[in-house]
PDB file of C-alpha atoms in Angstrom:
ATOM      1  CA  ASP A  91      51.667 -16.596  -7.776  1.00 96.00           C
ATOM      2  CA  ILE A  92      51.181 -19.059 -10.611  1.00 98.00           C
ATOM      3  CA  GLN A  93      48.888 -17.745 -13.342  1.00 98.00           C
ATOM      4  CA  MET A  94      46.687 -20.237 -15.173  1.00 98.00           C
ATOM      5  CA  THR A  95      45.486 -19.344 -18.656  1.00 98.00           C
ATOM      6  CA  GLN A  96      42.796 -21.358 -20.405  1.00 98.00           C
ATOM      7  CA  SER A  97      41.827 -21.251 -24.047  1.00 98.00           C
ATOM      8  CA  PRO A  98      39.438 -20.751 -25.551  1.00 98.00           C
ATOM      9  CA  SER A  99      37.258 -18.776 -23.134  1.00 98.00           C
ATOM     10  CA  SER A 100      34.210 -20.227 -24.817  1.00 97.00           C
ATOM     11  CA  LEU A 101      33.371 -22.581 -27.639  1.00 97.00           C
ATOM     12  CA  SER A 102      30.286 -23.809 -29.431  1.00 97.00           C
ATOM     13  CA  ALA A 103      30.097 -27.468 -30.317  1.00 96.00           C
ATOM     14  CA  SER A 104      27.614 -30.135 -31.331  1.00 96.00           C
ATOM     15  CA  VAL A 105      26.739 -33.414 -29.676  1.00 96.00           C
ATOM     16  CA  GLY A 106      29.237 -35.994 -30.910  1.00 96.00           C
ATOM     17  CA  ASP A 107      32.057 -33.505 -31.455  1.00 97.00           C
ATOM     18  CA  ARG A 108      35.548 -33.909 -30.067  1.00 97.00           C
ATOM     19  CA  VAL A 109      36.431 -30.957 -27.852  1.00 98.00           C
ATOM     20  CA  THR A 110      39.824 -29.913 -26.486  1.00 98.00           C
ATOM     21  CA  ILE A 111      40.456 -27.191 -23.909  1.00 98.00           C
ATOM     22  CA  THR A 112      43.977 -26.088 -23.104  1.00 98.00           C
ATOM     23  CA  CYS A 113      45.465 -24.691 -19.914  1.00 98.00           C
ATOM     24  CA  ARG A 114      48.876 -23.068 -19.553  1.00 98.00           C
ATOM     25  CA  ALA A 115      50.695 -22.391 -16.301  1.00 98.00           C
ATOM     26  CA  SER A 116      52.995 -19.385 -15.911  1.00 98.00           C
ATOM     27  CA  GLN A 117      55.668 -21.682 -14.478  1.00 98.00           C
ATOM     28  CA  GLY A 118      56.229 -25.413 -14.332  1.00 98.00           C
ATOM     29  CA  ILE A 119      53.820 -27.311 -12.102  1.00 98.00           C
ATOM     30  CA  ARG A 120      54.831 -30.865 -13.040  1.00 97.00           C
ATOM     31  CA  THR A 121      51.497 -32.748 -13.097  1.00 96.00           C
ATOM     32  CA  TYR A 122      49.817 -30.864 -10.237  1.00 97.00           C
ATOM     33  CA  LEU A 123      46.856 -29.885 -12.363  1.00 98.00           C
ATOM     34  CA  ASN A 124      43.166 -30.589 -11.743  1.00 98.00           C
ATOM     35  CA  TRP A 125      40.107 -30.079 -13.938  1.00 98.00           C
ATOM     36  CA  TYR A 126      36.585 -29.245 -12.705  1.00 98.00           C
ATOM     37  CA  GLN A 127      33.217 -29.076 -14.422  1.00 98.00           C
ATOM     38  CA  GLN A 128      30.590 -26.577 -13.321  1.00 98.00           C
ATOM     39  CA  LYS A 129      26.979 -26.492 -14.436  1.00 97.00           C
ATOM     40  CA  PRO A 130      24.795 -23.390 -13.961  1.00 95.00           C
ATOM     41  CA  GLY A 131      23.727 -22.833 -10.366  1.00 95.00           C
ATOM     42  CA  LYS A 132      25.800 -25.750  -9.097  1.00 97.00           C
ATOM     43  CA  ALA A 133      29.099 -26.174  -7.343  1.00 98.00           C
ATOM     44  CA  PRO A 134      31.980 -27.514  -9.441  1.00 98.00           C
ATOM     45  CA  ASP A 135      32.772 -31.225  -9.618  1.00 97.00           C
ATOM     46  CA  LEU A 136      36.241 -32.747  -9.865  1.00 97.00           C
ATOM     47  CA  LEU A 137      36.845 -34.437 -13.220  1.00 98.00           C
ATOM     48  CA  ILE A 138      40.578 -35.085 -13.391  1.00 98.00           C
ATOM     49  CA  PHE A 139      43.443 -34.868 -10.906  1.00 97.00           C
ATOM     50  CA  GLY A 140      47.165 -35.107 -11.399  1.00 96.00           C
ATOM     51  CA  ALA A 141      46.763 -33.927 -15.019  1.00 97.00           C
ATOM     52  CA  SER A 142      45.536 -37.248 -16.371  1.00 97.00           C
ATOM     53  CA  ASN A 143      43.806 -39.292 -13.655  1.00 96.00           C
ATOM     54  CA  LEU A 144      40.071 -39.665 -14.045  1.00 96.00           C
ATOM     55  CA  GLN A 145      38.090 -39.110 -10.851  1.00 95.00           C
ATOM     56  CA  SER A 146      35.946 -42.090  -9.857  1.00 94.00           C
ATOM     57  CA  GLY A 147      32.604 -42.048 -11.627  1.00 96.00           C
ATOM     58  CA  VAL A 148      33.659 -39.678 -14.410  1.00 97.00           C
ATOM     59  CA  PRO A 149      32.900 -41.040 -17.902  1.00 97.00           C
ATOM     60  CA  SER A 150      35.853 -42.308 -19.933  1.00 97.00           C
ATOM     61  CA  ARG A 151      35.120 -39.833 -22.753  1.00 98.00           C
ATOM     62  CA  PHE A 152      36.943 -37.292 -20.570  1.00 98.00           C
ATOM     63  CA  SER A 153      40.724 -37.372 -20.611  1.00 98.00           C
ATOM     64  CA  GLY A 154      43.546 -35.120 -19.497  1.00 98.00           C
ATOM     65  CA  SER A 155      47.124 -34.750 -20.616  1.00 98.00           C
ATOM     66  CA  GLY A 156      50.215 -32.645 -20.162  1.00 98.00           C
ATOM     67  CA  SER A 157      52.940 -31.797 -17.705  1.00 98.00           C
ATOM     68  CA  GLY A 158      55.141 -28.832 -16.888  1.00 98.00           C
ATOM     69  CA  THR A 159      53.311 -25.796 -18.224  1.00 98.00           C
ATOM     70  CA  ASP A 160      50.943 -27.110 -20.921  1.00 98.00           C
ATOM     71  CA  PHE A 161      47.850 -29.195 -20.295  1.00 98.00           C
ATOM     72  CA  ALA A 162      44.711 -30.257 -22.103  1.00 98.00           C
ATOM     73  CA  LEU A 163      41.267 -31.577 -21.309  1.00 98.00           C
ATOM     74  CA  THR A 164      39.617 -33.561 -24.102  1.00 98.00           C
ATOM     75  CA  ILE A 165      36.039 -34.739 -24.417  1.00 98.00           C
ATOM     76  CA  SER A 166      36.115 -37.422 -27.092  1.00 97.00           C
ATOM     77  CA  ILE A 167      32.407 -37.545 -27.963  1.00 96.00           C
ATOM     78  CA  LEU A 168      30.474 -34.590 -26.575  1.00 97.00           C
ATOM     79  CA  GLN A 169      27.227 -35.512 -24.836  1.00 96.00           C
ATOM     80  CA  PRO A 170      24.299 -33.223 -23.973  1.00 94.00           C
ATOM     81  CA  GLU A 171      25.186 -33.315 -20.273  1.00 95.00           C
ATOM     82  CA  ASP A 172      28.713 -32.038 -21.023  1.00 97.00           C
ATOM     83  CA  PHE A 173      27.589 -28.519 -21.832  1.00 93.00           C
ATOM     84  CA  ALA A 174      29.091 -26.660 -18.894  1.00 97.00           C
ATOM     85  CA  THR A 175      32.025 -24.506 -17.847  1.00 98.00           C
ATOM     86  CA  TYR A 176      35.402 -26.147 -17.264  1.00 98.00           C
ATOM     87  CA  TYR A 177      38.177 -24.891 -15.009  1.00 98.00           C
ATOM     88  CA  CYS A 178      41.770 -25.949 -14.585  1.00 98.00           C
ATOM     89  CA  GLN A 179      43.427 -25.451 -11.189  1.00 98.00           C
ATOM     90  CA  GLN A 180      47.004 -25.885 -10.042  1.00 98.00           C
ATOM     91  CA  SER A 181      47.806 -27.628  -6.760  1.00 97.00           C
ATOM     92  CA  PHE A 182      51.573 -27.177  -7.036  1.00 97.00           C
ATOM     93  CA  SER A 183      51.800 -24.197  -4.709  1.00 97.00           C
ATOM     94  CA  VAL A 184      49.880 -21.764  -2.535  1.00 97.00           C
ATOM     95  CA  PRO A 185      47.951 -19.683  -3.398  1.00 97.00           C
ATOM     96  CA  ARG A 186      45.976 -22.205  -5.391  1.00 98.00           C
ATOM     97  CA  THR A 187      44.900 -20.657  -8.673  1.00 98.00           C
ATOM     98  CA  PHE A 188      42.289 -21.402 -11.317  1.00 98.00           C
ATOM     99  CA  GLY A 189      42.088 -20.735 -14.994  1.00 98.00           C
ATOM    100  CA  GLN A 190      39.421 -18.258 -16.039  1.00 98.00           C
ATOM    101  CA  GLY A 191      37.137 -21.018 -17.290  1.00 98.00           C
ATOM    102  CA  THR A 192      35.978 -22.325 -20.664  1.00 98.00           C
ATOM    103  CA  LYS A 193      32.276 -22.342 -21.388  1.00 98.00           C
ATOM    104  CA  VAL A 194      31.142 -25.106 -23.722  1.00 98.00           C
ATOM    105  CA  ASP A 195      27.751 -24.434 -25.238  1.00 95.00           C
ATOM    106  CA  ILE A 196      25.555 -25.862 -27.919  1.00 87.00           C
ATOM    107  CA  LYS A 197      26.193 -24.868 -31.515  1.00 87.00           C
TER     108      LYS A 197
ATOM    109  CA  GLU B 637      25.932 -38.939   3.898  1.00 93.00           C
ATOM    110  CA  VAL B 638      29.028 -36.854   3.335  1.00 95.00           C
ATOM    111  CA  GLN B 639      28.064 -33.213   3.039  1.00 97.00           C
ATOM    112  CA  LEU B 640      28.968 -29.607   3.677  1.00 98.00           C
ATOM    113  CA  VAL B 641      26.335 -26.975   4.385  1.00 98.00           C
ATOM    114  CA  GLU B 642      27.188 -23.286   4.411  1.00 98.00           C
ATOM    115  CA  SER B 643      25.184 -20.680   6.288  1.00 98.00           C
ATOM    116  CA  GLY B 644      25.440 -17.058   7.319  1.00 98.00           C
ATOM    117  CA  GLY B 645      25.374 -15.398   3.929  1.00 97.00           C
ATOM    118  CA  GLY B 646      23.391 -12.246   3.269  1.00 98.00           C
ATOM    119  CA  LEU B 647      23.440  -8.548   2.489  1.00 98.00           C
ATOM    120  CA  VAL B 648      25.942  -6.313   4.251  1.00 98.00           C
ATOM    121  CA  LYS B 649      27.112  -2.754   3.716  1.00 98.00           C
ATOM    122  CA  ARG B 650      30.573  -1.877   2.530  1.00 98.00           C
ATOM    123  CA  GLY B 651      32.942  -1.834   5.499  1.00 98.00           C
ATOM    124  CA  GLY B 652      30.799  -4.256   7.466  1.00 98.00           C
ATOM    125  CA  SER B 653      31.451  -7.762   8.719  1.00 98.00           C
ATOM    126  CA  LEU B 654      29.924 -11.175   8.220  1.00 98.00           C
ATOM    127  CA  ARG B 655      30.741 -14.677   9.401  1.00 98.00           C
ATOM    128  CA  LEU B 656      30.061 -17.747   7.305  1.00 98.00           C
ATOM    129  CA  SER B 657      29.761 -21.187   8.845  1.00 98.00           C
ATOM    130  CA  CYS B 658      30.135 -24.541   7.167  1.00 98.00           C
ATOM    131  CA  ALA B 659      28.697 -27.603   8.927  1.00 98.00           C
ATOM    132  CA  ALA B 660      30.398 -30.855   7.969  1.00 98.00           C
ATOM    133  CA  SER B 661      28.986 -34.346   8.325  1.00 97.00           C
ATOM    134  CA  GLY B 662      29.722 -37.878   7.209  1.00 97.00           C
ATOM    135  CA  PHE B 663      33.509 -37.767   7.547  1.00 96.00           C
ATOM    136  CA  SER B 664      36.239 -37.178  10.125  1.00 96.00           C
ATOM    137  CA  PHE B 665      36.309 -33.387   9.995  1.00 97.00           C
ATOM    138  CA  SER B 666      39.179 -32.983  12.442  1.00 97.00           C
ATOM    139  CA  LYS B 667      41.536 -34.964  10.203  1.00 96.00           C
ATOM    140  CA  VAL B 668      41.196 -32.914   7.030  1.00 96.00           C
ATOM    141  CA  SER B 669      42.191 -29.575   5.580  1.00 97.00           C
ATOM    142  CA  MET B 670      39.402 -27.257   4.481  1.00 98.00           C
ATOM    143  CA  THR B 671      39.242 -24.538   1.856  1.00 98.00           C
ATOM    144  CA  TRP B 672      37.065 -21.573   0.913  1.00 98.00           C
ATOM    145  CA  VAL B 673      36.609 -20.649  -2.755  1.00 98.00           C
ATOM    146  CA  ARG B 674      34.409 -17.824  -4.030  1.00 98.00           C
ATOM    147  CA  GLN B 675      32.738 -16.983  -7.311  1.00 98.00           C
ATOM    148  CA  GLY B 676      31.645 -13.466  -8.155  1.00 98.00           C
ATOM    149  CA  PRO B 677      28.468 -12.962 -10.217  1.00 97.00           C
ATOM    150  CA  GLY B 678      29.146 -14.214 -13.723  1.00 96.00           C
ATOM    151  CA  LYS B 679      32.800 -14.734 -12.907  1.00 98.00           C
ATOM    152  CA  GLY B 680      35.245 -17.579 -12.445  1.00 98.00           C
ATOM    153  CA  LEU B 681      36.453 -19.383  -9.360  1.00 98.00           C
ATOM    154  CA  GLU B 682      38.795 -17.667  -6.907  1.00 98.00           C
ATOM    155  CA  TRP B 683      40.630 -19.403  -4.076  1.00 98.00           C
ATOM    156  CA  VAL B 684      40.125 -17.527  -0.795  1.00 98.00           C
ATOM    157  CA  GLY B 685      42.203 -19.580   1.612  1.00 98.00           C
ATOM    158  CA  HIS B 686      42.539 -22.764   3.582  1.00 98.00           C
ATOM    159  CA  ILE B 687      43.160 -24.196   7.021  1.00 98.00           C
ATOM    160  CA  LYS B 688      45.049 -27.373   7.747  1.00 97.00           C
ATOM    161  CA  SER B 689      44.039 -29.916  10.340  1.00 96.00           C
ATOM    162  CA  TYR B 690      45.451 -29.362  13.799  1.00 95.00           C
ATOM    163  CA  THR B 691      47.409 -32.584  13.317  1.00 94.00           C
ATOM    164  CA  ASP B 692      49.158 -30.826  10.441  1.00 93.00           C
ATOM    165  CA  GLY B 693      49.632 -27.623  12.420  1.00 95.00           C
ATOM    166  CA  GLY B 694      46.285 -25.896  11.941  1.00 96.00           C
ATOM    167  CA  THR B 695      47.949 -23.245   9.795  1.00 97.00           C
ATOM    168  CA  THR B 696      46.110 -20.928   7.441  1.00 98.00           C
ATOM    169  CA  ASP B 697      46.929 -19.327   4.105  1.00 98.00           C
ATOM    170  CA  TYR B 698      45.007 -16.601   2.315  1.00 98.00           C
ATOM    171  CA  ALA B 699      44.729 -15.059  -1.110  1.00 98.00           C
ATOM    172  CA  ALA B 700      46.240 -11.596  -1.372  1.00 98.00           C
ATOM    173  CA  PRO B 701      42.889  -9.780  -1.912  1.00 98.00           C
ATOM    174  CA  VAL B 702      41.555 -10.988   1.465  1.00 98.00           C
ATOM    175  CA  GLU B 703      44.727 -11.217   3.545  1.00 98.00           C
ATOM    176  CA  GLY B 704      44.328  -9.193   6.744  1.00 98.00           C
ATOM    177  CA  ARG B 705      40.547  -8.870   6.343  1.00 98.00           C
ATOM    178  CA  PHE B 706      39.355 -12.501   6.335  1.00 98.00           C
ATOM    179  CA  THR B 707      40.059 -15.164   8.933  1.00 98.00           C
ATOM    180  CA  ILE B 708      39.481 -18.886   8.542  1.00 98.00           C
ATOM    181  CA  SER B 709      38.997 -20.949  11.683  1.00 98.00           C
ATOM    182  CA  ARG B 710      37.612 -24.315  12.661  1.00 98.00           C
ATOM    183  CA  ASP B 711      35.899 -25.896  15.651  1.00 98.00           C
ATOM    184  CA  ASP B 712      36.556 -29.613  15.473  1.00 98.00           C
ATOM    185  CA  SER B 713      34.256 -30.246  18.445  1.00 98.00           C
ATOM    186  CA  LYS B 714      31.383 -28.938  16.309  1.00 98.00           C
ATOM    187  CA  ASP B 715      32.621 -30.205  12.913  1.00 98.00           C
ATOM    188  CA  THR B 716      32.330 -26.631  11.685  1.00 98.00           C
ATOM    189  CA  LEU B 717      34.466 -24.365   9.531  1.00 98.00           C
ATOM    190  CA  TYR B 718      34.225 -20.582   9.685  1.00 98.00           C
ATOM    191  CA  LEU B 719      35.065 -17.625   7.487  1.00 98.00           C
ATOM    192  CA  GLN B 720      35.114 -14.305   9.318  1.00 98.00           C
ATOM    193  CA  MET B 721      34.971 -11.453   6.829  1.00 98.00           C
ATOM    194  CA  ASN B 722      35.752  -7.909   7.971  1.00 98.00           C
ATOM    195  CA  SER B 723      36.122  -4.579   6.155  1.00 98.00           C
ATOM    196  CA  LEU B 724      34.025  -5.951   3.326  1.00 98.00           C
ATOM    197  CA  LYS B 725      34.288  -4.423  -0.130  1.00 98.00           C
ATOM    198  CA  THR B 726      31.800  -4.486  -2.989  1.00 98.00           C
ATOM    199  CA  GLU B 727      34.221  -6.730  -4.890  1.00 98.00           C
ATOM    200  CA  ASP B 728      33.794  -9.363  -2.156  1.00 98.00           C
ATOM    201  CA  THR B 729      30.270  -9.984  -3.460  1.00 98.00           C
ATOM    202  CA  ALA B 730      30.237 -13.657  -4.401  1.00 98.00           C
ATOM    203  CA  VAL B 731      29.004 -17.131  -3.685  1.00 98.00           C
ATOM    204  CA  TYR B 732      31.346 -18.621  -1.096  1.00 98.00           C
ATOM    205  CA  TYR B 733      31.966 -22.365  -1.247  1.00 98.00           C
ATOM    206  CA  CYS B 734      33.235 -24.482   1.621  1.00 98.00           C
ATOM    207  CA  ILE B 735      35.363 -27.372   0.385  1.00 98.00           C
ATOM    208  CA  LEU B 736      36.823 -30.577   1.767  1.00 97.00           C
ATOM    209  CA  ASP B 737      40.435 -30.984   0.687  1.00 94.00           C
ATOM    210  CA  ALA B 738      41.710 -34.442  -0.151  1.00 92.00           C
ATOM    211  CA  ASP B 739      45.017 -35.907  -1.242  1.00 91.00           C
ATOM    212  CA  TYR B 740      44.798 -38.489  -3.984  1.00 90.00           C
ATOM    213  CA  PHE B 741      47.780 -40.771  -4.577  1.00 88.00           C
ATOM    214  CA  ASP B 742      49.057 -41.740  -8.002  1.00 87.00           C
ATOM    215  CA  SER B 743      52.426 -42.775  -9.388  1.00 86.00           C
ATOM    216  CA  GLY B 744      54.292 -41.852  -6.234  1.00 88.00           C
ATOM    217  CA  ASN B 745      52.704 -38.439  -5.808  1.00 88.00           C
ATOM    218  CA  PHE B 746      49.966 -37.058  -3.577  1.00 91.00           C
ATOM    219  CA  TYR B 747      47.705 -34.687  -5.434  1.00 93.00           C
ATOM    220  CA  ASN B 748      45.641 -32.196  -3.455  1.00 93.00           C
ATOM    221  CA  VAL B 749      42.127 -31.771  -4.833  1.00 94.00           C
ATOM    222  CA  PHE B 750      38.939 -29.946  -3.951  1.00 96.00           C
ATOM    223  CA  ASP B 751      37.025 -33.120  -3.312  1.00 92.00           C
ATOM    224  CA  LEU B 752      33.635 -32.147  -1.891  1.00 95.00           C
ATOM    225  CA  TRP B 753      31.964 -28.764  -2.285  1.00 98.00           C
ATOM    226  CA  GLY B 754      29.081 -27.257  -0.349  1.00 98.00           C
ATOM    227  CA  ARG B 755      26.205 -25.625  -2.203  1.00 97.00           C
ATOM    228  CA  GLY B 756      27.580 -22.183  -1.470  1.00 98.00           C
ATOM    229  CA  ALA B 757      26.495 -19.109   0.482  1.00 98.00           C
ATOM    230  CA  LEU B 758      25.757 -15.810  -1.246  1.00 98.00           C
ATOM    231  CA  VAL B 759      27.375 -12.717   0.194  1.00 98.00           C
ATOM    232  CA  THR B 760      26.301  -9.366  -1.224  1.00 98.00           C
ATOM    233  CA  VAL B 761      28.170  -6.228  -0.247  1.00 98.00           C
ATOM    234  CA  SER B 762      26.297  -3.025  -1.025  1.00 97.00           C
ATOM    235  CA  SER B 763      27.774   0.408  -1.465  1.00 94.00           C
TER     236      SER B 763
END
């Protein structure tokens, strides 16, 4: 199974900050990497697919990068509605696996 | 409206069984693959398994922790997905999400994503 490791597990940031979350795969997954955002009590929403493709309707302040084993999700200017937990997930092979999540909260 | 609605969650004793249902509407259910993902209390997301469309073979795959105990099935005549859970353990306590799989195309590749999620069904396994 492919292990996905996110860092950090949590971070505190202020509105307007630039935030970067990283995700590392235990083996190469090319660009088969998705990012999801989950708010408390809600199901996750797809943000980015294929490592860098923004899902329709997702604000352009979100961006993704990387290929192979190392990936990143960046929020260029943090907004109040961005405080949430973010998960990476590989779609390269079965079983599908998620990172452990990164909680972004208010400093 | 495109939506997924889970039902059948509840409290069950360790070793017991439970069946979750997921009613789909607003899309061609028979043509798509479907997935179950769970989230334990205060924990991250865990893939449970998936079922392909019958056009693609109708095959299933499962995560190791549930293999042999859980069974995913579908009834395309009812636009409904099922998760039969047997020999339940306390560590199976979680919110179970039903998900529509989709393949998005970009730069020559099809990327599988968890496109639409239900609201989730809470399963609590007591000792």
